[in-house]
PDB file of N, CA, C and O in Angstrom:
ATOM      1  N   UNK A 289      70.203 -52.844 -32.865  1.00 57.00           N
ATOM      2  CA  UNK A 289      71.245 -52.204 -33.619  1.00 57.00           C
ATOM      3  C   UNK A 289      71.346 -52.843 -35.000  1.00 57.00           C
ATOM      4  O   UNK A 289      70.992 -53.976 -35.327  1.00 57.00           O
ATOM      5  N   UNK A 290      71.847 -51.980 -35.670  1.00 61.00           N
ATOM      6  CA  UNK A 290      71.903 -52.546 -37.129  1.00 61.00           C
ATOM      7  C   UNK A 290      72.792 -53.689 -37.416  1.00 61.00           C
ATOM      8  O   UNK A 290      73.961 -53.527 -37.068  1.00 61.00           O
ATOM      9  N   UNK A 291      72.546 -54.591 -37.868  1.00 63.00           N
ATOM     10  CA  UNK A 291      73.658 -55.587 -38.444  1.00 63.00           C
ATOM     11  C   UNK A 291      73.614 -56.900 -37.290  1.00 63.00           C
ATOM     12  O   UNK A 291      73.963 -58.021 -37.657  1.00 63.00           O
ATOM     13  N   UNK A 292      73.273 -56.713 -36.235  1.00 77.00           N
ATOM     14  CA  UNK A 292      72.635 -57.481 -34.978  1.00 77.00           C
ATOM     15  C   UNK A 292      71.660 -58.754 -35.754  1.00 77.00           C
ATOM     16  O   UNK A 292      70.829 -58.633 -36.654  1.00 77.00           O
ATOM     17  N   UNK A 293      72.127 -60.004 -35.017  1.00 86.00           N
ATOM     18  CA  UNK A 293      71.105 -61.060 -35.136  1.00 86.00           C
ATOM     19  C   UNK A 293      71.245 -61.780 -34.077  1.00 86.00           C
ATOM     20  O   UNK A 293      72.202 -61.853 -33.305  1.00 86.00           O
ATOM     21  N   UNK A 294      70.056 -62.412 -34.071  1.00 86.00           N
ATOM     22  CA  UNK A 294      69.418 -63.002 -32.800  1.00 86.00           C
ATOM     23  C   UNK A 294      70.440 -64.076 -32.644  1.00 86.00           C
ATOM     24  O   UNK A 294      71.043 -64.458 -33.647  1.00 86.00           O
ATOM     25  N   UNK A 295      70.665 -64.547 -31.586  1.00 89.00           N
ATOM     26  CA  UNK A 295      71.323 -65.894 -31.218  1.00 89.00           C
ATOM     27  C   UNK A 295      70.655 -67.225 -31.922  1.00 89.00           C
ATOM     28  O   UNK A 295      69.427 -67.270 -31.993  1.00 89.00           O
ATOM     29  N   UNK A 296      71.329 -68.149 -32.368  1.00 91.00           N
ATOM     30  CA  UNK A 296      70.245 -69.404 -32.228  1.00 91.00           C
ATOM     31  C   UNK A 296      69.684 -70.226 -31.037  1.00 91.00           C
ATOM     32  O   UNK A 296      70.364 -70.486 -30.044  1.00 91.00           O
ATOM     33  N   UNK A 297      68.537 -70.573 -31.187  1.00 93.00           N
ATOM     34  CA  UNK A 297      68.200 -71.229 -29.864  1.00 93.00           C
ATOM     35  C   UNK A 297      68.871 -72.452 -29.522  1.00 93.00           C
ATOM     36  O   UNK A 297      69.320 -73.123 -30.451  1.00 93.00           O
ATOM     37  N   UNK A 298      68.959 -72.699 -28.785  1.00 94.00           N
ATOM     38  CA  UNK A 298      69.825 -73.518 -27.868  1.00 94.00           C
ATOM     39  C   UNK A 298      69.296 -74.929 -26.789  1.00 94.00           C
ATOM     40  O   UNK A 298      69.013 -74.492 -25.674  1.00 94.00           O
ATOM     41  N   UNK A 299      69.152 -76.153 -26.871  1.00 95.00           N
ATOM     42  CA  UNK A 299      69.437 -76.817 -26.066  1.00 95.00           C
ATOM     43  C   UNK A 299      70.379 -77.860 -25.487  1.00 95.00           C
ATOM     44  O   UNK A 299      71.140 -78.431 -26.268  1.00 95.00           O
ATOM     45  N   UNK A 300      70.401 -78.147 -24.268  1.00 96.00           N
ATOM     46  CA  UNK A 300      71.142 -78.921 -23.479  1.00 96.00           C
ATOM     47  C   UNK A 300      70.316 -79.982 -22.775  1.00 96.00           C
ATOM     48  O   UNK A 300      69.092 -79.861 -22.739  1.00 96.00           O
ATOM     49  N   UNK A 301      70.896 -80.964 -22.244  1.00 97.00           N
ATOM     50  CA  UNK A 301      70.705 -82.436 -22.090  1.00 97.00           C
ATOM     51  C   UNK A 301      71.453 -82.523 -20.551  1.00 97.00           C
ATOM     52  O   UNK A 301      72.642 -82.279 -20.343  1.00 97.00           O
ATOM     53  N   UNK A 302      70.674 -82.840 -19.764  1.00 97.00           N
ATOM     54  CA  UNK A 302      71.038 -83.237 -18.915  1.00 97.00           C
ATOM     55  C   UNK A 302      70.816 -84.639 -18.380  1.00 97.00           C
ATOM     56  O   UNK A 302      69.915 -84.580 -17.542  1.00 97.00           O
ATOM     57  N   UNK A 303      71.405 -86.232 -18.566  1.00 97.00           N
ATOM     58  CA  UNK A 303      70.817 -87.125 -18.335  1.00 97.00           C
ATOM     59  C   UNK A 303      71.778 -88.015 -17.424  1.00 97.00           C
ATOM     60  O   UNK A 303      72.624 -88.702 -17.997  1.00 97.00           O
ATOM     61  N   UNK A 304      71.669 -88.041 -15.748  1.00 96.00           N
ATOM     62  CA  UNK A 304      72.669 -88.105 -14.374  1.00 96.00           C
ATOM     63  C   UNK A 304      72.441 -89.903 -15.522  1.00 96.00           C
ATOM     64  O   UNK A 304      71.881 -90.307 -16.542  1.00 96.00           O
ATOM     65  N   UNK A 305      73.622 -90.536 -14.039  1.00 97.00           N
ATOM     66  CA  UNK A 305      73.269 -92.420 -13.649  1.00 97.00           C
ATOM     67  C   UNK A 305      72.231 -92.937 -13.237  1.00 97.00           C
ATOM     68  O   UNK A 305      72.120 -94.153 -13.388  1.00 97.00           O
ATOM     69  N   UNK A 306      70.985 -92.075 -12.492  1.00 96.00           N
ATOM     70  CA  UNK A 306      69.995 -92.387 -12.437  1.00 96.00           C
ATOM     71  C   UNK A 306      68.776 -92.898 -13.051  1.00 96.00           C
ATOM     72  O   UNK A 306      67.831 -93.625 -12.745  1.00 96.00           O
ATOM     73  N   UNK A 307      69.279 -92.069 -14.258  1.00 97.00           N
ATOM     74  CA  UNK A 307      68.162 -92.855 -15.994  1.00 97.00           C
ATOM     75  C   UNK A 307      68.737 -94.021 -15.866  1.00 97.00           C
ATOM     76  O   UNK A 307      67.850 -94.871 -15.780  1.00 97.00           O
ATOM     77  N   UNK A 308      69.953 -94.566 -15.800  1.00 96.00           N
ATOM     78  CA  UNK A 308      70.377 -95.385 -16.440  1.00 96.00           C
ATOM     79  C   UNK A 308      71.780 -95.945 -16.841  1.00 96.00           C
ATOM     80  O   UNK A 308      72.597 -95.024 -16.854  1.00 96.00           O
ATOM     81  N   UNK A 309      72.342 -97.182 -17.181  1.00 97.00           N
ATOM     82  CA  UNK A 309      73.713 -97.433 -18.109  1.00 97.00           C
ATOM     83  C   UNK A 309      74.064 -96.506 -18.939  1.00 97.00           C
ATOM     84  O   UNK A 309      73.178 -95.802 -19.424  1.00 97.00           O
ATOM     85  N   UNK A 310      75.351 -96.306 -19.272  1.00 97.00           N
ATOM     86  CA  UNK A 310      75.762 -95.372 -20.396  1.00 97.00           C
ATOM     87  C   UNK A 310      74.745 -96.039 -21.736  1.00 97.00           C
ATOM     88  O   UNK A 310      74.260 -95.272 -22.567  1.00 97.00           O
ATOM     89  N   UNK A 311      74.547 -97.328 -21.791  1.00 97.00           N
ATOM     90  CA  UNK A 311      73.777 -97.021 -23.085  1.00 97.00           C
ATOM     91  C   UNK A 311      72.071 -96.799 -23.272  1.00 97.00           C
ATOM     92  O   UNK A 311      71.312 -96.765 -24.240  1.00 97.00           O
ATOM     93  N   UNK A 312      71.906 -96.661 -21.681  1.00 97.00           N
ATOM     94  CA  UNK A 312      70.329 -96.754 -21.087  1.00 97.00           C
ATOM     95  C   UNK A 312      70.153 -95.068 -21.480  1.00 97.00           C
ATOM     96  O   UNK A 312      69.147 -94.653 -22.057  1.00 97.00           O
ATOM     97  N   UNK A 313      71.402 -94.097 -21.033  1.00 97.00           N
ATOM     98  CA  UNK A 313      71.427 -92.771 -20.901  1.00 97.00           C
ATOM     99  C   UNK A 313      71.861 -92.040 -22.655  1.00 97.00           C
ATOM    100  O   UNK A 313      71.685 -90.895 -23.073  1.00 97.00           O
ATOM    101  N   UNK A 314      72.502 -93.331 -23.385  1.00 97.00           N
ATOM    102  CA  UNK A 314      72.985 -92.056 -24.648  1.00 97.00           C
ATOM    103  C   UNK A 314      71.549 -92.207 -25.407  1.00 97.00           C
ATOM    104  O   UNK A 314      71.126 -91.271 -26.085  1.00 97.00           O
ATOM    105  N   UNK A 315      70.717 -93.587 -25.248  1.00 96.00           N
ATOM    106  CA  UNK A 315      69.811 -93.993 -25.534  1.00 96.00           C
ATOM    107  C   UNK A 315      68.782 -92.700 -25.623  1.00 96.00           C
ATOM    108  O   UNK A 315      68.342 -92.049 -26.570  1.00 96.00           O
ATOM    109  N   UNK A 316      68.587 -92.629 -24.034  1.00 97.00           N
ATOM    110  CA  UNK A 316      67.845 -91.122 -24.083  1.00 97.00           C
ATOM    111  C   UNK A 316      68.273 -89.668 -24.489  1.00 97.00           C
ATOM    112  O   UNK A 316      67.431 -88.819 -24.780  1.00 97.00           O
ATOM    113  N   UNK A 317      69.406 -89.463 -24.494  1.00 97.00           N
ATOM    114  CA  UNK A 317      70.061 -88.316 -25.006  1.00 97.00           C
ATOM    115  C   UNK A 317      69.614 -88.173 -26.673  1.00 97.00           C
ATOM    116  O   UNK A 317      69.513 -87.035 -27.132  1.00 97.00           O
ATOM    117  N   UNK A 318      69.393 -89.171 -27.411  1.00 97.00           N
ATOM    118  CA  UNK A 318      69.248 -89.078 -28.070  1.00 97.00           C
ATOM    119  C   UNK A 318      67.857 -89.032 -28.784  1.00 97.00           C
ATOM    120  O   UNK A 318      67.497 -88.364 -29.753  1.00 97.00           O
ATOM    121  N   UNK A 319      67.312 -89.769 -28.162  1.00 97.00           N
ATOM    122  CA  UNK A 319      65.921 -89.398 -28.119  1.00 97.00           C
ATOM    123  C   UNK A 319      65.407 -88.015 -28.103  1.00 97.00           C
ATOM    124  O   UNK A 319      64.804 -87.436 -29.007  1.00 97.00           O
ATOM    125  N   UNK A 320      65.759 -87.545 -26.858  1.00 97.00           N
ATOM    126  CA  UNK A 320      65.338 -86.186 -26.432  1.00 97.00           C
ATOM    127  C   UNK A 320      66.175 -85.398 -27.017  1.00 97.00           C
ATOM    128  O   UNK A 320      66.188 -84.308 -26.445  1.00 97.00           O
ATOM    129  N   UNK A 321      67.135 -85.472 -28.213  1.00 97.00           N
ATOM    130  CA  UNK A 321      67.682 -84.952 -29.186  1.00 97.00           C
ATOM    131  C   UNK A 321      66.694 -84.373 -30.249  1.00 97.00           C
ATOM    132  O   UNK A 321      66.515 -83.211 -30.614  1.00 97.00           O
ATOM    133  N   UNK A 322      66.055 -85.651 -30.667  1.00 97.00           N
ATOM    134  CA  UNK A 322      65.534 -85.548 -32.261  1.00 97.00           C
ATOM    135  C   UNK A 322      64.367 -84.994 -31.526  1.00 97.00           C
ATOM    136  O   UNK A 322      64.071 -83.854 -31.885  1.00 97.00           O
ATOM    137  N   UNK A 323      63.630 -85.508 -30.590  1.00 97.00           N
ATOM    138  CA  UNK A 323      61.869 -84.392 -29.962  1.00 97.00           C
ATOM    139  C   UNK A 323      62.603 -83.177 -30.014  1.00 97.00           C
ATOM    140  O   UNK A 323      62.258 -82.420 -30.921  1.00 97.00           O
ATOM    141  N   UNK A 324      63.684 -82.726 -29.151  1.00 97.00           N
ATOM    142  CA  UNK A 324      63.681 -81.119 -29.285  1.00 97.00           C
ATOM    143  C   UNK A 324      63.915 -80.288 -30.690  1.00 97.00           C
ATOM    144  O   UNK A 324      63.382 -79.275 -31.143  1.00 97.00           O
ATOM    145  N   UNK A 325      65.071 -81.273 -31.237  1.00 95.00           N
ATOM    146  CA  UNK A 325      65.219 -80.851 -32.684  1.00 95.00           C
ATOM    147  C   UNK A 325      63.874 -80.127 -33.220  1.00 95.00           C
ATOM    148  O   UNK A 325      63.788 -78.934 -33.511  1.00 95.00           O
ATOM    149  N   UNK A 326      63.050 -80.898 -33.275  1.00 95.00           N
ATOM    150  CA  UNK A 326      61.405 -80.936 -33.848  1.00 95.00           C
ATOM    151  C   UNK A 326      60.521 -80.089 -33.358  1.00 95.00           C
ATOM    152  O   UNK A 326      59.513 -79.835 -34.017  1.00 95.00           O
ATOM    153  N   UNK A 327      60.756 -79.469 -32.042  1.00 95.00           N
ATOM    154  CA  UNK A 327      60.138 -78.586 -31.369  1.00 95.00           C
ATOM    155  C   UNK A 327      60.891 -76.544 -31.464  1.00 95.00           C
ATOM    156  O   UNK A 327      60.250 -75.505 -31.621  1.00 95.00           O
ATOM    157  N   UNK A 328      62.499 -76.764 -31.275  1.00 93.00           N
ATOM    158  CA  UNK A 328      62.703 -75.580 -31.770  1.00 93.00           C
ATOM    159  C   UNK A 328      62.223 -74.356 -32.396  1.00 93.00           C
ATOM    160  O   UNK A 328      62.866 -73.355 -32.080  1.00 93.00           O
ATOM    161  N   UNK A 329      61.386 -74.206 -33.095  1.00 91.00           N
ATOM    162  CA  UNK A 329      60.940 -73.090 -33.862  1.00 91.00           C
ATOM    163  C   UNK A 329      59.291 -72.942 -32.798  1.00 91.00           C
ATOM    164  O   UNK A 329      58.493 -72.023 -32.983  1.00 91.00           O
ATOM    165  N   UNK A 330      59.102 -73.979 -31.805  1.00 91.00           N
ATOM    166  CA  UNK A 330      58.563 -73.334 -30.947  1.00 91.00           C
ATOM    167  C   UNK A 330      58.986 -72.349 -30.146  1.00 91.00           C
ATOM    168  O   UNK A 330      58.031 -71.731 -29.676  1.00 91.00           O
ATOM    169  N   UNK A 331      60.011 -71.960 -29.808  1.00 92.00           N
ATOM    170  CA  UNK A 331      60.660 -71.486 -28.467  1.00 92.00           C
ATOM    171  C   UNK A 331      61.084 -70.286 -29.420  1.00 92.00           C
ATOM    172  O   UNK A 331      61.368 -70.237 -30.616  1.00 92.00           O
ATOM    173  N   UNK A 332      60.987 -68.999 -28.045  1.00 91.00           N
ATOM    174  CA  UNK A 332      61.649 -67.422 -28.740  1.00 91.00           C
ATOM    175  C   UNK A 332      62.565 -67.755 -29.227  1.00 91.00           C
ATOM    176  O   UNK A 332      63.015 -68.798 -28.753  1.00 91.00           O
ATOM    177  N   UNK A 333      63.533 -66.999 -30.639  1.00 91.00           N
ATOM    178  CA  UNK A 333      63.976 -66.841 -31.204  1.00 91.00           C
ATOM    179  C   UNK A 333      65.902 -66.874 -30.067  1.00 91.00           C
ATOM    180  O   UNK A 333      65.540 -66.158 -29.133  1.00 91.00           O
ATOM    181  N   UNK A 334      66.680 -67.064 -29.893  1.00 92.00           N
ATOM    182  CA  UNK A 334      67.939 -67.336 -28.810  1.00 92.00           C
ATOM    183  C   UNK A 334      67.753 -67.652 -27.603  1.00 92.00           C
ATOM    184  O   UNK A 334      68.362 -67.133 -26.667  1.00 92.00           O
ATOM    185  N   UNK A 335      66.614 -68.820 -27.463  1.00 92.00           N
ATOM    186  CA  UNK A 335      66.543 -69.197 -25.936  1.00 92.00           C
ATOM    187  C   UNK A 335      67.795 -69.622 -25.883  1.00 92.00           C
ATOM    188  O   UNK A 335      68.785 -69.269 -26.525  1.00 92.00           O
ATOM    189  N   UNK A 336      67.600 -70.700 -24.754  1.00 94.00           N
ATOM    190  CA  UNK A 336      68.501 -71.543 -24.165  1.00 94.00           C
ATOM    191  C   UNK A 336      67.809 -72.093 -22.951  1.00 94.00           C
ATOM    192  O   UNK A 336      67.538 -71.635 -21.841  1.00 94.00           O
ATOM    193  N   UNK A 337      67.534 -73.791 -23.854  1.00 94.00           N
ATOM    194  CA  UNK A 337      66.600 -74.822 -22.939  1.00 94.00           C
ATOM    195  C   UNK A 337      67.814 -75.976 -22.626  1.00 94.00           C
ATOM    196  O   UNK A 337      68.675 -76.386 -23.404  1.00 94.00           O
ATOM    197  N   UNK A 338      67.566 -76.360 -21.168  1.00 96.00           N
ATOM    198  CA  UNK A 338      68.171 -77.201 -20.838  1.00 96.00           C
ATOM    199  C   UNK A 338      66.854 -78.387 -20.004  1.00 96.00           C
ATOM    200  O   UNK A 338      65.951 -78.223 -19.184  1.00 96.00           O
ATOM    201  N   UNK A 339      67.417 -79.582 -20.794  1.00 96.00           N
ATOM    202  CA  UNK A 339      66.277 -80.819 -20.433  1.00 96.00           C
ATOM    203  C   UNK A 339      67.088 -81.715 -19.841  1.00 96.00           C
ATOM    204  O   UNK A 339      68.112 -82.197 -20.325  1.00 96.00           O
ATOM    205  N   UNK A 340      66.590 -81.943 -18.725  1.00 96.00           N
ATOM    206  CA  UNK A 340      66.741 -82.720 -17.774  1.00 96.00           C
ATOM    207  C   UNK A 340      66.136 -84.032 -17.448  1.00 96.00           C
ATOM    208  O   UNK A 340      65.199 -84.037 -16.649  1.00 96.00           O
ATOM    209  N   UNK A 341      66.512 -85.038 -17.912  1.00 96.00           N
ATOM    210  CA  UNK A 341      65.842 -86.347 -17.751  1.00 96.00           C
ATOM    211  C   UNK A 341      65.919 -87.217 -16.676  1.00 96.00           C
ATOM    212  O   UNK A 341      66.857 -87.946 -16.354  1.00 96.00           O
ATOM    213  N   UNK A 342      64.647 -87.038 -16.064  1.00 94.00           N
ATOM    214  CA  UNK A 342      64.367 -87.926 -14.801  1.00 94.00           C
ATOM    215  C   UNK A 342      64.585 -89.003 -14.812  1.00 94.00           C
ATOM    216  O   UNK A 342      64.594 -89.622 -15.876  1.00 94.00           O
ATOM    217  N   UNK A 343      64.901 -89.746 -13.327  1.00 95.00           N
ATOM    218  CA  UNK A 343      65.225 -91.553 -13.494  1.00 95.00           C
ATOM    219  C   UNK A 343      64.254 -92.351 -14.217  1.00 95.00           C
ATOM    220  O   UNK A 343      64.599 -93.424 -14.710  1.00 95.00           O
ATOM    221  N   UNK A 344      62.946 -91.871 -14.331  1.00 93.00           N
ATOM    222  CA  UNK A 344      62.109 -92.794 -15.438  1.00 93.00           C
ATOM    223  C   UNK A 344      62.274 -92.944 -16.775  1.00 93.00           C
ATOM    224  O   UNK A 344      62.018 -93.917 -17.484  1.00 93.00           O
ATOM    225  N   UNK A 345      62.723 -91.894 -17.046  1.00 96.00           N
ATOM    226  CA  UNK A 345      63.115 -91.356 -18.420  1.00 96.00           C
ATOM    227  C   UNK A 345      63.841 -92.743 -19.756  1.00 96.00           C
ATOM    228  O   UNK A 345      63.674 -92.812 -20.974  1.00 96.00           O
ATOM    229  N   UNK A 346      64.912 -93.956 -18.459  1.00 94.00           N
ATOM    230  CA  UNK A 346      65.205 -95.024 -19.055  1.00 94.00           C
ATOM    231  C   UNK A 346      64.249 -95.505 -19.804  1.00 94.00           C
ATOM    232  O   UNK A 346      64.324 -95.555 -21.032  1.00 94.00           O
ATOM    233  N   UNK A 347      62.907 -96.048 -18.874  1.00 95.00           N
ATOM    234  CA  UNK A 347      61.977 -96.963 -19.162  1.00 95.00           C
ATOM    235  C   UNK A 347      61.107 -96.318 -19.978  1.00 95.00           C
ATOM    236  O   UNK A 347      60.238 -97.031 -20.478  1.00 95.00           O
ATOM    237  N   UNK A 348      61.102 -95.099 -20.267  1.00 95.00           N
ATOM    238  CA  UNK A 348      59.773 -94.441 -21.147  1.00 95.00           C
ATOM    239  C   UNK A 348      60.236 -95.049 -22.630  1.00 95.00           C
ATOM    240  O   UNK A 348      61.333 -95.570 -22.831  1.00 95.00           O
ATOM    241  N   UNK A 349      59.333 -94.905 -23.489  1.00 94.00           N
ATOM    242  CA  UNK A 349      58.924 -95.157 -25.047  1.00 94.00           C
ATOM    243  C   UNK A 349      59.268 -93.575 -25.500  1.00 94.00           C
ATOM    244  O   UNK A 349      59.313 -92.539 -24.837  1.00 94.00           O
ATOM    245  N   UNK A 350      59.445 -93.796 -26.640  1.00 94.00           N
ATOM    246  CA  UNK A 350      59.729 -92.490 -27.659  1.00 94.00           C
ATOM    247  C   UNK A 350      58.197 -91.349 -27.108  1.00 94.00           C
ATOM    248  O   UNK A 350      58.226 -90.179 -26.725  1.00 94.00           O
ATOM    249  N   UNK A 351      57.018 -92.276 -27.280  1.00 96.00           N
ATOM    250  CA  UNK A 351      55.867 -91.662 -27.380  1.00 96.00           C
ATOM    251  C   UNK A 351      55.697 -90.676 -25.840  1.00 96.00           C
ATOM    252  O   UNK A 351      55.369 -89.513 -25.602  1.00 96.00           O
ATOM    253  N   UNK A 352      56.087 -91.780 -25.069  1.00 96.00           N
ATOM    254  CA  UNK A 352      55.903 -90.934 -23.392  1.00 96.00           C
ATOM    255  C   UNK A 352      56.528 -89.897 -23.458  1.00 96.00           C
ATOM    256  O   UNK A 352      55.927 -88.861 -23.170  1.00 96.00           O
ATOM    257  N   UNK A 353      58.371 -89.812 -23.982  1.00 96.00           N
ATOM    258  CA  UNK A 353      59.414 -88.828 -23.679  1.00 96.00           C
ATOM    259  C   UNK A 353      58.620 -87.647 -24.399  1.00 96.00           C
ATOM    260  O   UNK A 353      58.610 -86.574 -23.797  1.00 96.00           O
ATOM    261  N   UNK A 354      57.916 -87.730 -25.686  1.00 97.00           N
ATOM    262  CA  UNK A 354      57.286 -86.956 -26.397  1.00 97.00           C
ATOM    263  C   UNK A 354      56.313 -85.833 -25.706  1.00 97.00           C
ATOM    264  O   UNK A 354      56.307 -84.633 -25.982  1.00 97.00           O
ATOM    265  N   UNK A 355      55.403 -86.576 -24.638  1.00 97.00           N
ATOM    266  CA  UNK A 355      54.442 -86.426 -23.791  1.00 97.00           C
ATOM    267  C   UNK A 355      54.843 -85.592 -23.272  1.00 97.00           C
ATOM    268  O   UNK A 355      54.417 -84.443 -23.388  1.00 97.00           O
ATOM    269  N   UNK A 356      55.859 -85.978 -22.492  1.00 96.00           N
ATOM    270  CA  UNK A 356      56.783 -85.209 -21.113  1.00 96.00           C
ATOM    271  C   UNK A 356      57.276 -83.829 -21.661  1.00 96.00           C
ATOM    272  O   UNK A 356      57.144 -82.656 -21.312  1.00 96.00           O
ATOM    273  N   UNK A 357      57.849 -84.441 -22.592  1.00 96.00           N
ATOM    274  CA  UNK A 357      58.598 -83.077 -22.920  1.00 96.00           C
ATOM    275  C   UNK A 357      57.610 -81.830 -23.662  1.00 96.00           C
ATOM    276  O   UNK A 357      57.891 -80.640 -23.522  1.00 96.00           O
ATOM    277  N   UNK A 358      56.486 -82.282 -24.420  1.00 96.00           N
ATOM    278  CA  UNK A 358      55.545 -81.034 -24.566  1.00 96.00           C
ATOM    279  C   UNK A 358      54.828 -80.569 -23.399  1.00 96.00           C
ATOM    280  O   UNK A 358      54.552 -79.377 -23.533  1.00 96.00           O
ATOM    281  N   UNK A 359      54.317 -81.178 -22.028  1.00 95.00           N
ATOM    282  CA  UNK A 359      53.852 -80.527 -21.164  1.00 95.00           C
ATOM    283  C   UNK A 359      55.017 -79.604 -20.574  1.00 95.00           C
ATOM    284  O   UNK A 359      54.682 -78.545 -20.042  1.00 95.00           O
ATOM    285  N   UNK A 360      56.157 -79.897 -20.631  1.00 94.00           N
ATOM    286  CA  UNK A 360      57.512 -79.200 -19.990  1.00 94.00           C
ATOM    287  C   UNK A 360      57.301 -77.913 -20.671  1.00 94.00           C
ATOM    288  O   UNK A 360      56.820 -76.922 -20.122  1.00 94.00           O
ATOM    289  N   UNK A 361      57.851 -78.009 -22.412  1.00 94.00           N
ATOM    290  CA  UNK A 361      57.468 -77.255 -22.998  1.00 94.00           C
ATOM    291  C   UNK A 361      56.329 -76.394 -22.395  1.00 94.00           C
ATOM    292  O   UNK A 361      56.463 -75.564 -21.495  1.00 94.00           O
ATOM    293  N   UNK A 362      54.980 -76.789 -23.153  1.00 94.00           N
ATOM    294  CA  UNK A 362      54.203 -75.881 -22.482  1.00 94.00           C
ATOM    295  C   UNK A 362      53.828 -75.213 -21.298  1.00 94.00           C
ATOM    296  O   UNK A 362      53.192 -74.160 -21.303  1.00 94.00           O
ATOM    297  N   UNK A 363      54.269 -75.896 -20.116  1.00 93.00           N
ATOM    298  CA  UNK A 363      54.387 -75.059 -18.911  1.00 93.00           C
ATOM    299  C   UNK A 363      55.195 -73.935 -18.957  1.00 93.00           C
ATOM    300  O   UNK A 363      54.630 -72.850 -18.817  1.00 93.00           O
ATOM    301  N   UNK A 364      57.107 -73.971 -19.222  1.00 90.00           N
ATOM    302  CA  UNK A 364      58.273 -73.033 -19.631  1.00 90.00           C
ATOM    303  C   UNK A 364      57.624 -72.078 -20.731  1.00 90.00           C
ATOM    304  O   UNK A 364      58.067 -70.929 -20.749  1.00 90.00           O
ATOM    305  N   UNK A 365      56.423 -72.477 -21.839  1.00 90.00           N
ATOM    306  CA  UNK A 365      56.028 -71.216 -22.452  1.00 90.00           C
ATOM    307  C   UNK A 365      54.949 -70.474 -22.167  1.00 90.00           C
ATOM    308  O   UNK A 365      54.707 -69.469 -22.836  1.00 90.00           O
ATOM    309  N   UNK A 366      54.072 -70.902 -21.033  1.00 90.00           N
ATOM    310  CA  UNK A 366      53.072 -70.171 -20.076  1.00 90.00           C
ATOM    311  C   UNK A 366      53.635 -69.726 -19.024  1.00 90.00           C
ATOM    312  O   UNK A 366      52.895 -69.386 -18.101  1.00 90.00           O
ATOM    313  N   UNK A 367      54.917 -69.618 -18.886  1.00 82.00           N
ATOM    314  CA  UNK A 367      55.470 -69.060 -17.808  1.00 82.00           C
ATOM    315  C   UNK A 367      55.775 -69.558 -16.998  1.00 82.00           C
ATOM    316  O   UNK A 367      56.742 -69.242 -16.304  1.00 82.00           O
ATOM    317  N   UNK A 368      54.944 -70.630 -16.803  1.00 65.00           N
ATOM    318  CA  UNK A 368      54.819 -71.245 -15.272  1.00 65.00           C
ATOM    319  C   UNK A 368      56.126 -72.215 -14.887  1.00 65.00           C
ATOM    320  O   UNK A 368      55.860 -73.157 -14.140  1.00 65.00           O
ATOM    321  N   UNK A 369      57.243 -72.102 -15.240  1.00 59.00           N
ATOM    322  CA  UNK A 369      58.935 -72.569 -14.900  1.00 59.00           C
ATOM    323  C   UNK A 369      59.428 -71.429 -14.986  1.00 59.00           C
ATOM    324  O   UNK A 369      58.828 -70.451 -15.434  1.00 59.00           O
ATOM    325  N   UNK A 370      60.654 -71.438 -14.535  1.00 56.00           N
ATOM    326  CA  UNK A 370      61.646 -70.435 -14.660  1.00 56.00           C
ATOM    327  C   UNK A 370      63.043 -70.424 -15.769  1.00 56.00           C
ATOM    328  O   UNK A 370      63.828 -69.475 -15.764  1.00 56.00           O
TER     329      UNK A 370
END
């Protein structure tokens, strides 16, 4: 329809007590902040991604979370997640 625009895309953070201390967990929240930030203009135009950080997720390096989260990525854009 005319005058219609797309949603912006969207993510969410999911990071339980299992990562970690509150500062083990904002630690990663934030992390997996600035990777998705950076990835966005991958994903259709009004998704809505929600990332979920596993109990390892504490101990990973910037570089691993990086890792993780583009195979995630690329699986969710081959279809192969729901």
């Amino acid at each position: 329809m005319p005058g219609e625009s797309t949603p912006p895309t969207r993510a969410g953070f999911v990071v339980s007590k299992a990562v970690g201390v509150a500062v083990v967990r904002n630690k990663v929240k934030r992390r997996l902040r600035h990777l998705v930030r950076e990835r966005l203009s991958e994903l259709p135009p009004g998704s809505l991604v929600v990332v979920r950080a596993l109990p390892g997720a504490g101990d990973a390096d910037h570089a691993q979370l990086a890792r993780d989260l583009d195979a995630a990525l690329k699986r969710l854009l081959s279809g192969g997640a729901r």
